[in-house]
Coordinates of C-alpha atoms in Angstrom, one line a residue:
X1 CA 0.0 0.0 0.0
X2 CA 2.9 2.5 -0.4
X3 CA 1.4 5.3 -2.8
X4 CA 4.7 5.9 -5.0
X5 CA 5.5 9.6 -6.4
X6 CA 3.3 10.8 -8.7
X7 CA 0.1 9.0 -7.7
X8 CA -1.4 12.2 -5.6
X9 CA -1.9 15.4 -6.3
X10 CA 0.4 18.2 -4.2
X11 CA -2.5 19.6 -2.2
X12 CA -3.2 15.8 -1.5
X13 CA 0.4 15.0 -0.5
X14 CA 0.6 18.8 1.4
X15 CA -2.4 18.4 3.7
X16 CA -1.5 14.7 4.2
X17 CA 2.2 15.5 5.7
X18 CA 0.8 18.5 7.9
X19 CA -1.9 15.7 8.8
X20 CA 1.3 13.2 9.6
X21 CA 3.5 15.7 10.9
X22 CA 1.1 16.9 13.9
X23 CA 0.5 13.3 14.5
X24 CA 4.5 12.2 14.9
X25 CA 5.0 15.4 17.0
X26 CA 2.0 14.5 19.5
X27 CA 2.7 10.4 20.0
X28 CA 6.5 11.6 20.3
X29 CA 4.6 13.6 23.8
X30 CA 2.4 11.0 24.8
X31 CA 4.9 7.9 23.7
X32 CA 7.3 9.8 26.2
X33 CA 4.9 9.8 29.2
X34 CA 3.1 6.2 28.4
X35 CA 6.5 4.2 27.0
X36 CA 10.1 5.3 28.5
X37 CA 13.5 3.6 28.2
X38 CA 12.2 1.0 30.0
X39 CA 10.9 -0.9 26.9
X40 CA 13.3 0.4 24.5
X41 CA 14.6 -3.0 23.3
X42 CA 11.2 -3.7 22.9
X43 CA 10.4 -0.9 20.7
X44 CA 13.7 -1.5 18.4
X45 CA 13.3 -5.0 18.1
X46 CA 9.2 -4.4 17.1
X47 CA 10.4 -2.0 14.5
X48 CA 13.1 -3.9 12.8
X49 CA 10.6 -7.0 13.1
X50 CA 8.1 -5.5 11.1
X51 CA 10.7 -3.8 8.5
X52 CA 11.8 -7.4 7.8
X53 CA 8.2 -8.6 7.5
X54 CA 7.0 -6.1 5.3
X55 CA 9.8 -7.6 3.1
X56 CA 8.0 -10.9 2.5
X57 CA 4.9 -10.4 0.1
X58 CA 2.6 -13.3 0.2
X59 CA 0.7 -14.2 -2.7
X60 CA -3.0 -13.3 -2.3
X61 CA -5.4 -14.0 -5.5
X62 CA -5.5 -13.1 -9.2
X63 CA -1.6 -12.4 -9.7
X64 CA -1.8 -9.8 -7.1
X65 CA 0.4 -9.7 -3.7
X66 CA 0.2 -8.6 0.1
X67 CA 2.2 -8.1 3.1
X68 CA 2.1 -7.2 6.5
X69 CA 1.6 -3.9 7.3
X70 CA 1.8 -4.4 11.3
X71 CA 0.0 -1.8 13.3
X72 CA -2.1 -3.7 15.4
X73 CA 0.7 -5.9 16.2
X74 CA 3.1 -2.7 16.8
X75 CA 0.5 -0.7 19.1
X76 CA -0.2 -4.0 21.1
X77 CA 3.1 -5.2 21.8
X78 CA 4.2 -1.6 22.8
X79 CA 0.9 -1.2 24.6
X80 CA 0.5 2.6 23.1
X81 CA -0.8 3.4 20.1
X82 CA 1.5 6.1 20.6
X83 CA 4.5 4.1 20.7
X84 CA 3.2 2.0 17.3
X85 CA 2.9 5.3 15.3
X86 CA 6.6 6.3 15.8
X87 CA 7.6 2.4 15.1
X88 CA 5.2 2.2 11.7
X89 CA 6.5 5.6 10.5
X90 CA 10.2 5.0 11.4
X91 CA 10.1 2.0 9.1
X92 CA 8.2 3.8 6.6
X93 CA 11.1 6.6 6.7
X94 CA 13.6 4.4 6.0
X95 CA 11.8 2.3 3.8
X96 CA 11.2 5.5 1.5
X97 CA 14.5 6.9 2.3
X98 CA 17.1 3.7 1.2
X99 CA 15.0 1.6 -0.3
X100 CA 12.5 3.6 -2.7
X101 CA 9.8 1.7 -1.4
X102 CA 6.8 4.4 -0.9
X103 CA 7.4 7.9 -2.5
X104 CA 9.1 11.1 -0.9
X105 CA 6.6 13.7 -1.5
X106 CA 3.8 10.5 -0.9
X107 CA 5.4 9.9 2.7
X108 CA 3.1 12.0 4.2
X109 CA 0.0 10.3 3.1
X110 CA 1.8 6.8 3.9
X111 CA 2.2 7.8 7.6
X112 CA -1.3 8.8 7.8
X113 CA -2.7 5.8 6.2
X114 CA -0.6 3.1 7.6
X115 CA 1.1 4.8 10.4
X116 CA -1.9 6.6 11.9
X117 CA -5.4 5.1 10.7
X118 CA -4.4 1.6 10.6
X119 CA -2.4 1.9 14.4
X120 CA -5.4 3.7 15.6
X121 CA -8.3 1.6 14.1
X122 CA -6.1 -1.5 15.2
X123 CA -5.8 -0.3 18.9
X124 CA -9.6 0.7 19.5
X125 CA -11.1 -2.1 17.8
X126 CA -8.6 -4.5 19.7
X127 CA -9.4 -2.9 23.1
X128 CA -13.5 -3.1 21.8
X129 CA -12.9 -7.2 21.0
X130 CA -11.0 -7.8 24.0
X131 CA -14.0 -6.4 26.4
X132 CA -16.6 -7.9 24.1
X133 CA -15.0 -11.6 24.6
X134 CA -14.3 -11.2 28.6
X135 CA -11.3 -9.6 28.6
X136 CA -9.2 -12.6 28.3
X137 CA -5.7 -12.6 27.9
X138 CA -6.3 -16.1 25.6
X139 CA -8.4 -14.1 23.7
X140 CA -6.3 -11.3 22.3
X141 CA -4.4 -13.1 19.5
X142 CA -8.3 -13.6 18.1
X143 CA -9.7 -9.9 18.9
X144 CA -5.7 -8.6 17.5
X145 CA -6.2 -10.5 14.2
X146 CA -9.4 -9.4 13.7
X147 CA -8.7 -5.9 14.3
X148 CA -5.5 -5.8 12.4
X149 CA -7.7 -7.0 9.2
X150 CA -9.8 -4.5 9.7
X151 CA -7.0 -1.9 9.8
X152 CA -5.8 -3.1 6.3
X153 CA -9.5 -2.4 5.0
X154 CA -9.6 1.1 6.4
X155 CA -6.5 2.2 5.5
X156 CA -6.7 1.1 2.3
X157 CA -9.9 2.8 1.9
X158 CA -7.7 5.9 3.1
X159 CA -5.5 5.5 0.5
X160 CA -8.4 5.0 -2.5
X161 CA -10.0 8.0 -1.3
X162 CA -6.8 10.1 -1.8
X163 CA -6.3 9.0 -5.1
X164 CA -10.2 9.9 -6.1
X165 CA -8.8 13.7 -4.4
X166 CA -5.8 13.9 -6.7
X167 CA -8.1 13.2 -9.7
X168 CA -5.8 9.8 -10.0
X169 CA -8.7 7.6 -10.4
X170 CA -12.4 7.7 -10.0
X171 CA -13.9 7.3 -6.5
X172 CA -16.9 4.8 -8.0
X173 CA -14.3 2.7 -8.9
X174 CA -11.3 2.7 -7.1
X175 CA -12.8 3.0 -3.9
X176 CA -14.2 -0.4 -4.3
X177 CA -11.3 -1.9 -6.6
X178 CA -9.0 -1.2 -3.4
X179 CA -11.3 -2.1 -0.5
X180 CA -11.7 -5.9 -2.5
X181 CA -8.3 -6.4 -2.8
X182 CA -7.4 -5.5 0.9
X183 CA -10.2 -7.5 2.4
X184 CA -8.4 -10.6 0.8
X185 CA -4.6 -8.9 2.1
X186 CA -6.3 -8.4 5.6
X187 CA -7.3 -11.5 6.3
X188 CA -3.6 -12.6 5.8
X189 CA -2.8 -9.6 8.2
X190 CA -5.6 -10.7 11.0
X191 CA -3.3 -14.2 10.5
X192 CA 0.1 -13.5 10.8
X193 CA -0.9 -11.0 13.7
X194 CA -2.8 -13.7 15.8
X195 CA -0.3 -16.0 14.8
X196 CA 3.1 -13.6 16.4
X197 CA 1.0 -12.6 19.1
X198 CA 0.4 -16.3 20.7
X199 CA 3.7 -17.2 19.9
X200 CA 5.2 -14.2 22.1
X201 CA 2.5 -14.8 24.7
X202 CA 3.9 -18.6 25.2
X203 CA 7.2 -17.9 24.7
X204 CA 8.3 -15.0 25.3
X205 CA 5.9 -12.8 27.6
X206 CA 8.3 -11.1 28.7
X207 CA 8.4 -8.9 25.4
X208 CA 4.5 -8.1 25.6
X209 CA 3.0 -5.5 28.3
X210 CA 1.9 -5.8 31.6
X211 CA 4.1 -8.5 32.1
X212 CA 6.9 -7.5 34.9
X213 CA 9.1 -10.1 33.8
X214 CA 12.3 -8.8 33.5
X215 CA 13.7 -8.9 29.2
X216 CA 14.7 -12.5 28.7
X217 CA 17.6 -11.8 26.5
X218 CA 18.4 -10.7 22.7
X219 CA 19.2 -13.8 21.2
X220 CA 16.4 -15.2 19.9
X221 CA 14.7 -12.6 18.5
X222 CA 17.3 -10.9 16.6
X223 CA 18.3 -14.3 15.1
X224 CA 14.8 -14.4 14.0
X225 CA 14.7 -11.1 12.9
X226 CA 18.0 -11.7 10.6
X227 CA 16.5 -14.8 9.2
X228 CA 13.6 -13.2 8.3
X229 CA 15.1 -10.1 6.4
X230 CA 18.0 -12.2 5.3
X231 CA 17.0 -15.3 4.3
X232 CA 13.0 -15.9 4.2
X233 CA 12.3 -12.4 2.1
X234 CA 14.4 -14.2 -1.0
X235 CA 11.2 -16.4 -1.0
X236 CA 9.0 -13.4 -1.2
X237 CA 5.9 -13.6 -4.2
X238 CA 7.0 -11.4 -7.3
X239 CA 3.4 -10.6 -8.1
X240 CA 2.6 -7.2 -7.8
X241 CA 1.0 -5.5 -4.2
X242 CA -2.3 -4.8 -4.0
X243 CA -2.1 -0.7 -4.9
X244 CA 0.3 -1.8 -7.6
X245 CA -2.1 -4.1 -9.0
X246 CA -5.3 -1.5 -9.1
X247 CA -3.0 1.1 -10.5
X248 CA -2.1 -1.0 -13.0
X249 CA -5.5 -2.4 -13.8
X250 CA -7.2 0.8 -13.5
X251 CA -4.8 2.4 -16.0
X252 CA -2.5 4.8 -13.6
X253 CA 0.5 2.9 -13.1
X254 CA 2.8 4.9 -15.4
X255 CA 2.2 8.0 -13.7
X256 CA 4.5 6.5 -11.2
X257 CA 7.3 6.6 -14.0
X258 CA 6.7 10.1 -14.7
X259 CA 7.2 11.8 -11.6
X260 CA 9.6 9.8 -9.2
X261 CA 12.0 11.6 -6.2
X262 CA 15.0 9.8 -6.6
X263 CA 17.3 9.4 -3.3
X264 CA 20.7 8.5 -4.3
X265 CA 21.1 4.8 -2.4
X266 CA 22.6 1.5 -3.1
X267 CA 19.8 -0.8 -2.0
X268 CA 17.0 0.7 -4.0
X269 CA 14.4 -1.6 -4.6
X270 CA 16.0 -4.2 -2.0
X271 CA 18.7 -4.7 -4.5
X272 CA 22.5 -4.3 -4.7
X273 CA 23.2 -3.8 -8.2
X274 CA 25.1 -6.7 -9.5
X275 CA 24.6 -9.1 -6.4
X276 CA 21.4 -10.6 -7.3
X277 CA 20.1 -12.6 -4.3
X278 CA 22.8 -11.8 -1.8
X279 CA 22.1 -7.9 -2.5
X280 CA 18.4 -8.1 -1.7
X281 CA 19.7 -10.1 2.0
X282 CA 22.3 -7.3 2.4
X283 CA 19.3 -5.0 1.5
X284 CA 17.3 -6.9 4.2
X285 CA 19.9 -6.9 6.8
X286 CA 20.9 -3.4 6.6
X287 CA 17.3 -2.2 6.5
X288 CA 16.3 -4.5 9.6
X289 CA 19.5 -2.8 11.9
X290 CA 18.5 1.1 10.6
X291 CA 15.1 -0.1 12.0
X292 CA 16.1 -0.9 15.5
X293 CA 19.0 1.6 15.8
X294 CA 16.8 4.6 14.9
X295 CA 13.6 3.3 17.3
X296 CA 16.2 2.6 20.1
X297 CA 17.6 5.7 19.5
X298 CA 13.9 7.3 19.8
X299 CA 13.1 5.3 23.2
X300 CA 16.8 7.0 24.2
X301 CA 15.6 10.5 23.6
X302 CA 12.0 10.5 25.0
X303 CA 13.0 9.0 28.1
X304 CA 10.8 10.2 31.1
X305 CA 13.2 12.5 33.2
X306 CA 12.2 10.8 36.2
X307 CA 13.3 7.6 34.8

């Protein structure tokens, strides 16, 4: 769902940043008073996590491609939706900054619909679930996954509607072209959510709120986090992602041609020029440790002062 250059309009991508902008600089406040250093492992090792995953498209239907975007599953194991806005839009900086993945003058409206709307509409409808089925700790993984689904939805709904804005595409028809193809992309969302979040509940509480056990160690998850960004992204599906695949349907792909902000990097694209498979696991590896250096740096600084 990363809206390349080109694809809005720049009153679409102005208002969107302003929109983005305000948001950072608020959860940067709150995430302060709510998160603290405390969890700062936590919060680099969530970010890289979900850089790496975002690396590995699964194939969804009709030739067309999905991946995690990961804001339930950021808000919940940080326990602030706060704290999941400034992990979602620190991997969607770099992402846009090294990789090319998700336009420059479109990072704006990529924060707001990824790293705003879908943490927020995660996080509410999580906390609405969770009551709704007792309040069980069992039961998060199922209220999560559902939730997280439903993020996908809304956010790409989000997106379709500030296409229709920038006179990209119709509304009649792209609103409901995107909203299809991100039902089918959110249920593998709600999936992979549930799926992390009983896995750290049985193995590793420690890394999920309102446990007081103290952090178990680095070992295991930044192995997995390496094998994921290094190893199981070469097995990613080649078919396009689901905005890709409207655009391209719909006829507005090559306006993403036209206008493109070019950052000078290496690993654009998740490729090392000449390296084939071993550049996009470099790619993977170097994006995955930008991801926690930067969060953990971000935990440093908006540590509480009476911390």
């Amino acid at each position: 769902m990363h809206i390349p250059d080109g694809f809005i309009s720049v009153p679409v991508a102005a208002a969107t940043s302003l929109a983005s902008g305000v948001a950072l600089f608020v959860s940067f406040g709150r995430s302060q008073t709510a998160f603290g250093i405390r969890r700062a492992p936590v919060l680099g090792l969530t970010t890289a996590f979900i850089f790496a995953a975002q690396m590995i498209n699964f194939p969804v239907a009709g030739g067309t491609s999905g991946h995690l975007l990961g804001g339930a599953l950021a808000a919940i194991i940080l326990g602030s939706p706060w704290a999941g806005m400034l992990c979602i839009a620190t991997v969607l900086i770099i992402q846009a900054v090294l990789f090319a993945d998700g336009g420059i003058t479109a990072l704006g409206a990529n924060i707001l619909n990824m790293g705003v709307i879908g943490v927020w509409v995660a996080w509410v409808l999580t906390q609405t679930l969770q009551r709704l089925l007792g309040g069980s700790k069992g039961r998060l993984p199922i209220a999560a996954g559902i939730a997280a689904g439903v993020s996908v939805v809304v956010a790409a709904i989000a997106c379709a509607i500030e296409l229709a804005l920038s006179g990209t595409a119709p509304a009649n028809i792209v609103l409901p072209t995107m909203t299809g193809v991100h039902i089918l992309i959110g249920v593998g969302e709600g999936l992979i959510t549930g799926g992390v979040l009983t896995y750290l509940a049985t193995a590793r509480p420690d890394l999920l709120p309102g446990e007081e056990q103290k952090f178990r160690g680095w070992l295991i998850p930044v192995v997995s986090i390496l094998l994921v960004a290094g190893v199981l992204s070469l097995f990613a599906s080649a078919w396009p992602d689901g905005l890709e695949k409207v655009a391209e349907n719909l006829g507005f792909l090559h306006l993403g041609e036209k206008v493109r902000v070019i950052v000078p990097t290496p690993l654009a694209d998740y490729n090392i020029e000449g390296l084939g498979k071993i550049g996009t696991s470099i790619a993977g590896l170097v994006g995955a440790t930008a991801c926690f250096a930067v969060a953990f740096g971000i935990a440093k600084v908006m540590k509480p002062k009476n911390a």
